[in-house]
Amino acid sequence: MNSITVSAPGKLLLMGDHAVVYKNPCLVTAVSERLSVSVTESSDGASHFLTPGVSDTRFIEAALAVAKKHWRQSFDALSITTQSMFSGNYGLGSSAAVTVATLFALGEYCRKQIGKKELFSMAYEAILSVQRVGSGFDAASAIWGGTLWYDRLGKTITTVPHTPMPLVVGFSGVKADTPTIVAEVAKKYEEQREKVSRIFAAIAKLTTDAKAKTEEGDWERVGKLMDFNQEYLRDLGVSSERLESLIVAAKGAGAWGAKLSGAGGGDCMIAMVPPEKQPDVSRAIEQAGGKVIHITPQAVGVRREP
Ligand code: MEV
């Protein structure tokens, strides 16, 4: 029986959170935590999902619907199972990873040659059909992997080469409600257009500088740029006391800079940390009530597994 297994990585947003929704650039890195999807023909002619670690199966259903529409193919008797290395609670992008992995697995299943751009536009369509909002950077990250410069809602997607990134990641213990926070920012944008536009333009400038410094491997400067980015996120009102206390703890223990990663309100904070200070910073994050997540940035994008 034709059985296909595909895995896709999670992600961390390094710079450009929220501004990216308004056609500004972001920097995102794919992480070593992966989610896999297996597709096989079902033995009884009906479709079955077995999806531990995936809290919302709507993304799999949306991927199936988009694949059916684009490829004019019926996928009515499939068994789809998932396996996740990471909790959907951390905000590492499990929805995008499962959408991308499902589409890629379906493509392999019916022997389609799909390019990255086609896969991206299908995944973004599937994600928008479920959550209505989002910039699509997480789908790009799951497809291309590595560290990406993502601009104008995916019109520009380029890989940013760099040396190993000294990143420490702390989970705040709270799951962020991304669609709600994105809607709150949209309301602010409507009510205070000038102020919020100025914040987005400033974040875009910091993100551009961070790309250059990332390419140079100047992690100290990237850390500082993260600090400035965090100030703007605080002004936008998307940080939280918990995130702030983890950020303060990381910087007090020697991080070059730190910020929230993603929508805010919860999920993870990230810190750029000199390698010799990483044990101290990790301990400080845990003492402040966070959970350090051991991931490696710059992971490979979606791929077929043996
Ligand atoms: C959420 O992980 C990141 C946001 O910028 C939303 C998005 O880009 O889709 C807040």
JSON list of N, CA and C and ligand atoms in Angstrom, two decimals, residues 11 13 17-18 20-21 134-135 137 178 182 262-263, ligand 1:
[
{"chain": "A", "resi": 11, "resn": "LYS", "atom": "N", "xyz": [8.48, 27.03, 13.90]},
{"chain": "A", "resi": 11, "resn": "LYS", "atom": "CA", "xyz": [9.20, 28.29, 13.60]},
{"chain": "A", "resi": 11, "resn": "LYS", "atom": "C", "xyz": [9.25, 29.19, 14.82]},
{"chain": "A", "resi": 13, "resn": "LEU", "atom": "N", "xyz": [9.50, 33.48, 15.27]},
{"chain": "A", "resi": 13, "resn": "LEU", "atom": "CA", "xyz": [9.58, 34.78, 14.61]},
{"chain": "A", "resi": 13, "resn": "LEU", "atom": "C", "xyz": [10.66, 35.60, 15.32]},
{"chain": "A", "resi": 17, "resn": "ASP", "atom": "N", "xyz": [7.22, 40.88, 14.11]},
{"chain": "A", "resi": 17, "resn": "ASP", "atom": "CA", "xyz": [5.90, 40.40, 14.55]},
{"chain": "A", "resi": 17, "resn": "ASP", "atom": "C", "xyz": [4.83, 41.50, 14.36]},
{"chain": "A", "resi": 18, "resn": "HIS", "atom": "N", "xyz": [3.66, 41.11, 13.96]},
{"chain": "A", "resi": 18, "resn": "HIS", "atom": "CA", "xyz": [2.50, 41.99, 13.71]},
{"chain": "A", "resi": 18, "resn": "HIS", "atom": "C", "xyz": [2.71, 42.91, 12.49]},
{"chain": "A", "resi": 20, "resn": "VAL", "atom": "N", "xyz": [4.39, 42.40, 10.05]},
{"chain": "A", "resi": 20, "resn": "VAL", "atom": "CA", "xyz": [4.39, 41.54, 8.85]},
{"chain": "A", "resi": 20, "resn": "VAL", "atom": "C", "xyz": [2.97, 41.35, 8.28]},
{"chain": "A", "resi": 21, "resn": "VAL", "atom": "N", "xyz": [1.97, 41.43, 9.14]},
{"chain": "A", "resi": 21, "resn": "VAL", "atom": "CA", "xyz": [0.58, 41.28, 8.68]},
{"chain": "A", "resi": 21, "resn": "VAL", "atom": "C", "xyz": [0.20, 42.45, 7.75]},
{"chain": "A", "resi": 134, "resn": "GLY", "atom": "N", "xyz": [-3.70, 36.39, 9.15]},
{"chain": "A", "resi": 134, "resn": "GLY", "atom": "CA", "xyz": [-2.34, 35.84, 9.21]},
{"chain": "A", "resi": 134, "resn": "GLY", "atom": "C", "xyz": [-1.55, 36.27, 8.00]},
{"chain": "A", "resi": 135, "resn": "SER", "atom": "N", "xyz": [-0.25, 36.41, 8.20]},
{"chain": "A", "resi": 135, "resn": "SER", "atom": "CA", "xyz": [0.61, 36.90, 7.12]},
{"chain": "A", "resi": 135, "resn": "SER", "atom": "C", "xyz": [1.14, 35.79, 6.23]},
{"chain": "A", "resi": 137, "resn": "PHE", "atom": "N", "xyz": [3.75, 33.93, 6.97]},
{"chain": "A", "resi": 137, "resn": "PHE", "atom": "CA", "xyz": [5.20, 33.70, 7.16]},
{"chain": "A", "resi": 137, "resn": "PHE", "atom": "C", "xyz": [5.48, 32.31, 7.72]},
{"chain": "A", "resi": 178, "resn": "THR", "atom": "N", "xyz": [-3.75, 33.94, 19.09]},
{"chain": "A", "resi": 178, "resn": "THR", "atom": "CA", "xyz": [-3.25, 34.77, 17.98]},
{"chain": "A", "resi": 178, "resn": "THR", "atom": "C", "xyz": [-4.35, 35.52, 17.23]},
{"chain": "A", "resi": 182, "resn": "VAL", "atom": "N", "xyz": [-4.36, 39.56, 16.95]},
{"chain": "A", "resi": 182, "resn": "VAL", "atom": "CA", "xyz": [-4.23, 40.19, 15.63]},
{"chain": "A", "resi": 182, "resn": "VAL", "atom": "C", "xyz": [-5.44, 41.11, 15.39]},
{"chain": "A", "resi": 262, "resn": "GLY", "atom": "N", "xyz": [6.13, 36.17, 18.13]},
{"chain": "A", "resi": 262, "resn": "GLY", "atom": "CA", "xyz": [4.79, 35.78, 17.67]},
{"chain": "A", "resi": 262, "resn": "GLY", "atom": "C", "xyz": [3.78, 36.85, 18.01]},
{"chain": "A", "resi": 263, "resn": "ALA", "atom": "N", "xyz": [2.59, 36.41, 18.38]},
{"chain": "A", "resi": 263, "resn": "ALA", "atom": "CA", "xyz": [1.50, 37.37, 18.57]},
{"chain": "A", "resi": 263, "resn": "ALA", "atom": "C", "xyz": [1.62, 38.16, 19.87]},
{"chain": "B", "resi": 1, "resn": "MEV", "atom": "C1", "xyz": [1.92, 35.33, 15.02]},
{"chain": "B", "resi": 1, "resn": "MEV", "atom": "O1", "xyz": [2.76, 34.20, 15.19]},
{"chain": "B", "resi": 1, "resn": "MEV", "atom": "C2", "xyz": [2.64, 36.41, 14.25]},
{"chain": "B", "resi": 1, "resn": "MEV", "atom": "C3", "xyz": [1.78, 37.58, 13.82]},
{"chain": "B", "resi": 1, "resn": "MEV", "atom": "O2", "xyz": [2.63, 38.49, 13.12]},
{"chain": "B", "resi": 1, "resn": "MEV", "atom": "C4", "xyz": [0.63, 37.14, 12.95]},
{"chain": "B", "resi": 1, "resn": "MEV", "atom": "C5", "xyz": [1.05, 36.70, 11.57]},
{"chain": "B", "resi": 1, "resn": "MEV", "atom": "O3", "xyz": [2.06, 37.16, 11.05]},
{"chain": "B", "resi": 1, "resn": "MEV", "atom": "O4", "xyz": [0.33, 35.87, 10.97]},
{"chain": "B", "resi": 1, "resn": "MEV", "atom": "C6", "xyz": [1.23, 38.30, 15.03]}
]
